[in-house]
Amino acid sequence: MRASLIQIAVNPDESVDARRRRAAALVRDESASDLVVLPELWPVGAFAYEAFATDAEPLRGPTYEAMAAAAADAGVWLHAGSFVERDGEALYNTSLVFSPGGELVCSYRKIHRFGFDQGEAVLMSAGSELVVAPHPELPFGLATCYDLRFPELFRGLVDAGAAAFVIPAGWPERRREHWSLLARARAVENQAYVLACGTAGAHAGVEQAGHSVVVDPWGEVLAEAGRTEEVLTVTLDPERVPETRASFPALKDRVLGPRAPH
Ligand SMILES: O=C(O)CCC(=O)C(=O)O
């Protein structure tokens, strides 16, 4: 199974519309992949707080339309990263997953909002539902950026059947070591693939870490990007998940919380 992570640059000199068109073209270029991933809030920028309300879209808005068409044209599963969703008065940091036919398979509203008492944490509402995308070869759990710091979310996703985690992000360069370390930790402790896709460039004065990374269920880094825009392509073997869980069955030794059925 081939996966492509599109570490797109979010630069302020490109309009949201132009970036949407460019992202769709980049997805279409990955028609040889089975799964394509975009990062967090790539239309507007994860730190462009002042634009959240003005650039917010309904669930089935322009980002949805562009990504549904790109998934169908490429014939790929597409985790289209996240965008600012408006639902009534509320804003959410919402991820979309499309089938190779371009149908919406599931969406996920980021549960842990970043910023403490400012930014996303006050501007956005929190999601509450754990979501696992039913990919036929590799069911993957959805998490977004700051969620990476909360291991109980990932354990919940394992209990819901996840064999992998897809994590779009807009992680800042200042804490890049945390990003790389936590991506590996989530893979090792859950014996699952981690596909973590960040952004390149800088927006709202925040340098992005880039360094999108794919980690296997043993914790080995299969591929890692640099800081500039690039597409990271890897081959995954879904069988590695049950094999790892069977040969080193630590998930069966859980004492607290539900036992994983693996
Ligand atoms: O946890 C971090 O250090 C970064 C989180 C973040 O930037 C986000 O969730 O948007």
mmCIF file of C-alpha atoms and ligand atoms in Angstrom:
data_model
loop_
_atom_site.group_PDB
_atom_site.id
_atom_site.type_symbol
_atom_site.label_atom_id
_atom_site.label_comp_id
_atom_site.label_asym_id
_atom_site.label_seq_id
_atom_site.Cartn_x
_atom_site.Cartn_y
_atom_site.Cartn_z
ATOM 1 C CA MET A 1 0.000 0.000 0.000
ATOM 2 C CA ARG A 2 1.428 3.339 -1.049
ATOM 3 C CA ALA A 3 0.815 6.572 0.872
ATOM 4 C CA SER A 4 1.724 10.162 0.025
ATOM 5 C CA LEU A 5 1.917 12.995 2.528
ATOM 6 C CA ILE A 6 1.695 16.428 0.915
ATOM 7 C CA GLN A 7 3.652 18.841 3.086
ATOM 8 C CA ILE A 8 2.254 21.933 1.425
ATOM 9 C CA ALA A 9 3.659 25.401 2.150
ATOM 10 C CA VAL A 10 1.224 27.828 3.751
ATOM 11 C CA ASN A 11 2.611 31.169 2.696
ATOM 12 C CA PRO A 12 0.777 34.477 3.169
ATOM 13 C CA ASP A 13 1.463 35.641 -0.410
ATOM 14 C CA GLU A 14 -0.794 32.906 -1.842
ATOM 15 C CA SER A 15 -4.579 33.315 -1.630
ATOM 16 C CA VAL A 16 -6.746 30.619 -0.090
ATOM 17 C CA ASP A 17 -8.349 29.985 -3.498
ATOM 18 C CA ALA A 18 -4.992 29.623 -5.212
ATOM 19 C CA ARG A 19 -3.739 27.254 -2.522
ATOM 20 C CA ARG A 20 -6.924 25.215 -2.785
ATOM 21 C CA ARG A 21 -6.374 24.806 -6.532
ATOM 22 C CA ARG A 22 -2.720 23.954 -5.992
ATOM 23 C CA ALA A 23 -3.540 21.392 -3.284
ATOM 24 C CA ALA A 24 -6.095 19.747 -5.585
ATOM 25 C CA ALA A 25 -3.487 19.521 -8.360
ATOM 26 C CA LEU A 26 -0.961 18.012 -5.954
ATOM 27 C CA VAL A 27 -3.523 15.384 -4.924
ATOM 28 C CA ARG A 28 -4.236 14.558 -8.588
ATOM 29 C CA ASP A 29 -0.495 14.046 -9.120
ATOM 30 C CA GLU A 30 -0.564 11.243 -6.514
ATOM 31 C CA SER A 31 -2.900 8.927 -8.420
ATOM 32 C CA ALA A 32 -0.373 6.100 -8.005
ATOM 33 C CA SER A 33 -0.949 6.148 -4.239
ATOM 34 C CA ASP A 34 -3.666 4.419 -2.233
ATOM 35 C CA LEU A 35 -3.834 7.089 0.458
ATOM 36 C CA VAL A 36 -3.012 10.788 0.183
ATOM 37 C CA VAL A 37 -2.774 13.122 3.174
ATOM 38 C CA LEU A 38 -2.814 16.920 3.534
ATOM 39 C CA PRO A 39 -1.961 18.881 6.713
ATOM 40 C CA GLU A 40 -3.946 20.869 9.290
ATOM 41 C CA LEU A 41 -5.748 24.082 8.288
ATOM 42 C CA TRP A 42 -3.724 24.392 5.086
ATOM 43 C CA PRO A 43 -6.322 26.666 3.391
ATOM 44 C CA VAL A 44 -5.979 29.454 5.963
ATOM 45 C CA GLY A 45 -2.975 28.568 8.163
ATOM 46 C CA ALA A 46 -3.098 27.052 11.644
ATOM 47 C CA PHE A 47 -1.882 30.269 13.302
ATOM 48 C CA ALA A 48 -3.783 32.784 11.133
ATOM 49 C CA TYR A 49 -6.315 33.303 13.914
ATOM 50 C CA GLU A 50 -7.621 36.607 12.573
ATOM 51 C CA ALA A 51 -8.737 34.838 9.371
ATOM 52 C CA PHE A 52 -10.525 31.917 11.032
ATOM 53 C CA ALA A 53 -13.972 33.542 11.128
ATOM 54 C CA THR A 54 -13.753 35.218 7.713
ATOM 55 C CA ASP A 55 -12.437 32.122 5.918
ATOM 56 C CA ALA A 56 -14.674 29.617 7.716
ATOM 57 C CA GLU A 57 -16.737 27.352 5.440
ATOM 58 C CA PRO A 58 -19.696 25.031 5.890
ATOM 59 C CA LEU A 59 -18.814 21.331 5.934
ATOM 60 C CA ARG A 60 -19.713 21.019 2.254
ATOM 61 C CA GLY A 61 -18.054 24.262 1.180
ATOM 62 C CA PRO A 62 -15.308 25.065 -1.355
ATOM 63 C CA THR A 63 -12.616 22.961 0.351
ATOM 64 C CA TYR A 64 -14.969 19.980 0.496
ATOM 65 C CA GLU A 65 -15.893 20.409 -3.194
ATOM 66 C CA ALA A 66 -12.294 20.766 -4.367
ATOM 67 C CA MET A 67 -11.061 17.804 -2.329
ATOM 68 C CA ALA A 68 -13.954 15.498 -3.269
ATOM 69 C CA ALA A 69 -13.240 16.155 -6.944
ATOM 70 C CA ALA A 70 -9.482 15.669 -6.510
ATOM 71 C CA ALA A 71 -9.968 12.347 -4.667
ATOM 72 C CA ALA A 72 -12.290 11.090 -7.406
ATOM 73 C CA ASP A 73 -10.001 12.243 -10.241
ATOM 74 C CA ALA A 74 -6.959 10.624 -8.621
ATOM 75 C CA GLY A 75 -8.926 7.547 -7.482
ATOM 76 C CA VAL A 76 -7.338 7.667 -4.026
ATOM 77 C CA TRP A 77 -8.391 7.627 -0.408
ATOM 78 C CA LEU A 78 -7.834 11.216 0.626
ATOM 79 C CA HIS A 79 -7.390 12.568 4.119
ATOM 80 C CA ALA A 80 -7.839 16.182 3.032
ATOM 81 C CA GLY A 81 -6.294 17.659 6.176
ATOM 82 C CA SER A 82 -8.431 20.136 8.064
ATOM 83 C CA PHE A 83 -10.174 23.452 7.442
ATOM 84 C CA VAL A 84 -12.155 25.951 9.546
ATOM 85 C CA GLU A 85 -15.719 24.656 9.586
ATOM 86 C CA ARG A 86 -18.608 26.945 10.483
ATOM 87 C CA ASP A 87 -21.658 25.299 12.000
ATOM 88 C CA GLY A 88 -24.102 28.007 13.102
ATOM 89 C CA GLU A 89 -22.164 30.308 15.438
ATOM 90 C CA ALA A 90 -19.495 27.703 16.167
ATOM 91 C CA LEU A 91 -16.168 27.135 14.407
ATOM 92 C CA TYR A 92 -14.418 23.754 14.361
ATOM 93 C CA ASN A 93 -11.050 22.500 13.150
ATOM 94 C CA THR A 94 -12.504 19.773 10.935
ATOM 95 C CA SER A 95 -10.798 17.020 8.935
ATOM 96 C CA LEU A 96 -12.361 15.325 5.927
ATOM 97 C CA VAL A 97 -11.723 11.834 4.562
ATOM 98 C CA PHE A 98 -12.860 10.901 1.036
ATOM 99 C CA SER A 99 -13.128 7.548 -0.715
ATOM 100 C CA PRO A 100 -11.540 6.956 -4.152
ATOM 101 C CA GLY A 101 -14.994 7.691 -5.588
ATOM 102 C CA GLY A 102 -14.960 11.153 -4.027
ATOM 103 C CA GLU A 103 -17.602 10.408 -1.362
ATOM 104 C CA LEU A 104 -17.144 11.768 2.138
ATOM 105 C CA VAL A 105 -16.349 8.759 4.327
ATOM 106 C CA CYS A 106 -15.988 10.566 7.644
ATOM 107 C CA SER A 107 -15.097 13.853 9.258
ATOM 108 C CA TYR A 108 -13.382 14.637 12.548
ATOM 109 C CA ARG A 109 -13.563 17.761 14.700
ATOM 110 C CA LYS A 110 -10.294 18.320 16.598
ATOM 111 C CA ILE A 111 -10.821 17.466 20.235
ATOM 112 C CA HIS A 112 -7.856 19.195 21.923
ATOM 113 C CA ARG A 113 -7.698 22.861 20.917
ATOM 114 C CA PHE A 114 -4.316 24.575 21.049
ATOM 115 C CA GLY A 115 -3.519 27.956 22.591
ATOM 116 C CA PHE A 116 -4.396 27.704 26.299
ATOM 117 C CA ASP A 117 -6.325 30.970 26.810
ATOM 118 C CA GLN A 118 -5.972 32.362 23.285
ATOM 119 C CA GLY A 119 -6.075 31.483 19.564
ATOM 120 C CA GLU A 120 -7.726 28.254 18.542
ATOM 121 C CA ALA A 121 -8.572 27.407 22.160
ATOM 122 C CA VAL A 122 -10.937 30.372 22.415
ATOM 123 C CA LEU A 123 -11.974 30.822 18.765
ATOM 124 C CA MET A 124 -12.927 27.230 17.994
ATOM 125 C CA SER A 125 -15.282 24.754 19.601
ATOM 126 C CA ALA A 126 -14.027 21.309 20.563
ATOM 127 C CA GLY A 127 -15.045 18.087 18.898
ATOM 128 C CA SER A 128 -16.019 15.157 21.081
ATOM 129 C CA GLU A 129 -16.130 12.098 18.849
ATOM 130 C CA LEU A 130 -13.389 9.567 18.152
ATOM 131 C CA VAL A 131 -13.306 8.681 14.457
ATOM 132 C CA VAL A 132 -11.728 5.717 12.679
ATOM 133 C CA ALA A 133 -11.778 5.787 8.876
ATOM 134 C CA PRO A 134 -12.725 2.305 7.582
ATOM 135 C CA HIS A 135 -9.962 1.979 5.005
ATOM 136 C CA PRO A 136 -10.255 -1.650 3.782
ATOM 137 C CA GLU A 137 -6.555 -2.436 4.230
ATOM 138 C CA LEU A 138 -5.535 -0.093 7.026
ATOM 139 C CA PRO A 139 -8.290 1.403 9.203
ATOM 140 C CA PHE A 140 -6.895 4.677 10.482
ATOM 141 C CA GLY A 141 -7.773 6.837 13.458
ATOM 142 C CA LEU A 142 -8.049 10.595 13.067
ATOM 143 C CA ALA A 143 -6.225 13.094 15.266
ATOM 144 C CA THR A 144 -5.066 16.655 14.626
ATOM 145 C CA CYS A 145 -1.827 18.382 15.668
ATOM 146 C CA TYR A 146 -2.069 19.201 19.434
ATOM 147 C CA ASP A 147 -4.072 15.943 19.859
ATOM 148 C CA LEU A 148 -0.689 14.226 19.460
ATOM 149 C CA ARG A 149 0.112 15.175 23.059
ATOM 150 C CA PHE A 150 -2.829 13.205 24.489
ATOM 151 C CA PRO A 151 -2.088 9.459 24.433
ATOM 152 C CA GLU A 152 -5.507 8.469 25.789
ATOM 153 C CA LEU A 153 -7.084 9.632 22.518
ATOM 154 C CA PHE A 154 -4.871 7.237 20.566
ATOM 155 C CA ARG A 155 -5.593 4.330 22.911
ATOM 156 C CA GLY A 156 -9.278 5.032 22.387
ATOM 157 C CA LEU A 157 -8.741 4.916 18.629
ATOM 158 C CA VAL A 158 -6.966 1.543 18.971
ATOM 159 C CA ASP A 159 -9.927 0.238 20.949
ATOM 160 C CA ALA A 160 -12.150 1.456 18.091
ATOM 161 C CA GLY A 161 -10.114 -0.582 15.584
ATOM 162 C CA ALA A 162 -7.353 1.736 14.357
ATOM 163 C CA ALA A 163 -4.258 0.096 12.855
ATOM 164 C CA ALA A 164 -2.788 3.488 11.926
ATOM 165 C CA PHE A 165 -3.155 7.135 12.853
ATOM 166 C CA VAL A 166 -3.275 9.966 10.336
ATOM 167 C CA ILE A 167 -2.323 13.252 11.980
ATOM 168 C CA PRO A 168 -2.468 16.492 9.994
ATOM 169 C CA ALA A 169 -0.642 19.317 11.752
ATOM 170 C CA GLY A 170 0.631 22.868 11.601
ATOM 171 C CA TRP A 171 3.346 22.243 14.180
ATOM 172 C CA PRO A 172 5.745 25.103 14.929
ATOM 173 C CA GLU A 173 9.464 24.755 14.322
ATOM 174 C CA ARG A 174 10.223 25.750 17.964
ATOM 175 C CA ARG A 175 8.848 22.432 19.234
ATOM 176 C CA ARG A 176 9.920 20.180 16.393
ATOM 177 C CA GLU A 177 11.666 17.737 18.764
ATOM 178 C CA HIS A 178 8.351 17.123 20.544
ATOM 179 C CA TRP A 179 6.642 16.420 17.210
ATOM 180 C CA SER A 180 9.197 13.814 16.133
ATOM 181 C CA LEU A 181 9.369 12.192 19.562
ATOM 182 C CA LEU A 182 5.594 12.025 20.103
ATOM 183 C CA ALA A 183 4.952 10.644 16.603
ATOM 184 C CA ARG A 184 7.282 7.737 17.372
ATOM 185 C CA ALA A 185 5.850 7.283 20.873
ATOM 186 C CA ARG A 186 2.277 7.023 19.579
ATOM 187 C CA ALA A 187 3.433 4.375 17.052
ATOM 188 C CA VAL A 188 5.387 2.314 19.589
ATOM 189 C CA GLU A 189 2.853 2.350 22.427
ATOM 190 C CA ASN A 190 -0.055 1.479 20.114
ATOM 191 C CA GLN A 191 1.847 -0.766 17.673
ATOM 192 C CA ALA A 192 0.319 1.194 14.820
ATOM 193 C CA TYR A 193 1.493 3.157 11.792
ATOM 194 C CA VAL A 194 1.716 6.914 12.272
ATOM 195 C CA LEU A 195 1.363 9.193 9.256
ATOM 196 C CA ALA A 196 1.937 12.732 10.495
ATOM 197 C CA CYS A 197 1.698 15.475 7.881
ATOM 198 C CA GLY A 198 2.806 19.018 8.709
ATOM 199 C CA THR A 199 3.042 22.231 6.723
ATOM 200 C CA ALA A 200 6.030 24.002 5.236
ATOM 201 C CA GLY A 201 6.689 27.732 5.166
ATOM 202 C CA ALA A 202 5.573 30.311 7.708
ATOM 203 C CA HIS A 203 2.320 32.112 8.324
ATOM 204 C CA ALA A 204 1.215 34.651 10.929
ATOM 205 C CA GLY A 205 4.875 34.903 11.906
ATOM 206 C CA VAL A 206 5.124 31.242 12.938
ATOM 207 C CA GLU A 207 7.822 29.151 11.250
ATOM 208 C CA GLN A 208 6.497 25.681 10.554
ATOM 209 C CA ALA A 209 8.430 22.559 11.487
ATOM 210 C CA GLY A 210 7.600 20.571 8.376
ATOM 211 C CA HIS A 211 9.287 17.224 9.073
ATOM 212 C CA SER A 212 6.255 15.193 8.143
ATOM 213 C CA VAL A 213 6.989 11.656 9.196
ATOM 214 C CA VAL A 214 5.811 8.090 8.704
ATOM 215 C CA VAL A 215 6.568 5.654 11.521
ATOM 216 C CA ASP A 216 5.979 1.902 11.419
ATOM 217 C CA PRO A 217 4.349 -0.135 14.233
ATOM 218 C CA TRP A 218 7.798 -0.966 15.665
ATOM 219 C CA GLY A 219 8.659 2.722 15.950
ATOM 220 C CA GLU A 220 11.019 2.925 13.015
ATOM 221 C CA VAL A 221 10.908 6.050 10.901
ATOM 222 C CA LEU A 222 10.158 4.977 7.320
ATOM 223 C CA ALA A 223 10.401 8.446 5.816
ATOM 224 C CA GLU A 224 10.808 11.987 7.053
ATOM 225 C CA ALA A 225 10.536 15.292 5.195
ATOM 226 C CA GLY A 226 12.662 18.384 5.587
ATOM 227 C CA ARG A 227 11.239 21.867 6.202
ATOM 228 C CA THR A 228 10.304 22.907 2.679
ATOM 229 C CA GLU A 229 7.341 21.881 0.545
ATOM 230 C CA GLU A 230 7.579 18.257 -0.562
ATOM 231 C CA VAL A 231 5.598 15.080 -1.066
ATOM 232 C CA LEU A 232 6.680 12.190 1.116
ATOM 233 C CA THR A 233 5.863 8.813 -0.403
ATOM 234 C CA VAL A 234 6.125 5.502 1.455
ATOM 235 C CA THR A 235 5.111 1.881 1.102
ATOM 236 C CA LEU A 236 3.173 0.440 4.031
ATOM 237 C CA ASP A 237 2.492 -3.211 4.776
ATOM 238 C CA PRO A 238 -0.817 -3.456 6.684
ATOM 239 C CA GLU A 239 0.150 -6.972 7.863
ATOM 240 C CA ARG A 240 2.926 -5.423 9.970
ATOM 241 C CA VAL A 241 0.302 -4.260 12.485
ATOM 242 C CA PRO A 242 -1.176 -7.652 13.463
ATOM 243 C CA GLU A 243 2.295 -9.219 13.193
ATOM 244 C CA THR A 244 3.789 -6.673 15.602
ATOM 245 C CA ARG A 245 0.852 -6.977 18.002
ATOM 246 C CA ALA A 246 1.102 -10.788 17.945
ATOM 247 C CA SER A 247 4.886 -11.071 18.293
ATOM 248 C CA PHE A 248 5.131 -8.495 21.118
ATOM 249 C CA PRO A 249 1.627 -8.581 22.655
ATOM 250 C CA ALA A 250 1.984 -5.678 25.095
ATOM 251 C CA LEU A 251 -1.516 -4.387 24.290
ATOM 252 C CA LYS A 252 -2.900 -7.601 25.809
ATOM 253 C CA ASP A 253 -1.223 -6.731 29.136
ATOM 254 C CA ARG A 254 -3.235 -3.602 29.704
ATOM 255 C CA VAL A 255 -4.522 -3.411 33.254
ATOM 256 C CA LEU A 256 -6.289 -0.030 33.204
ATOM 257 C CA GLY A 257 -9.079 0.660 30.743
ATOM 258 C CA PRO A 258 -10.525 -1.733 28.197
ATOM 259 C CA ARG A 259 -8.312 -4.476 26.812
ATOM 260 C CA ALA A 260 -7.501 -4.094 23.140
ATOM 261 C CA PRO A 261 -9.049 -6.876 21.060
ATOM 262 C CA HIS A 262 -5.765 -7.474 19.199
HETATM 263 O O1 LIG B 1 1.494 21.113 20.668
HETATM 264 C C1 LIG B 1 2.193 21.876 20.008
HETATM 265 O O2 LIG B 1 3.345 22.156 20.348
HETATM 266 C C2 LIG B 1 1.683 22.478 18.742
HETATM 267 C C3 LIG B 1 0.202 22.339 18.593
HETATM 268 C C4 LIG B 1 -0.340 23.189 17.496
HETATM 269 O O3 LIG B 1 0.352 23.994 16.929
HETATM 270 C C5 LIG B 1 -1.736 23.033 17.069
HETATM 271 O O4 LIG B 1 -2.442 22.142 17.550
HETATM 272 O O5 LIG B 1 -2.169 23.808 16.192
#
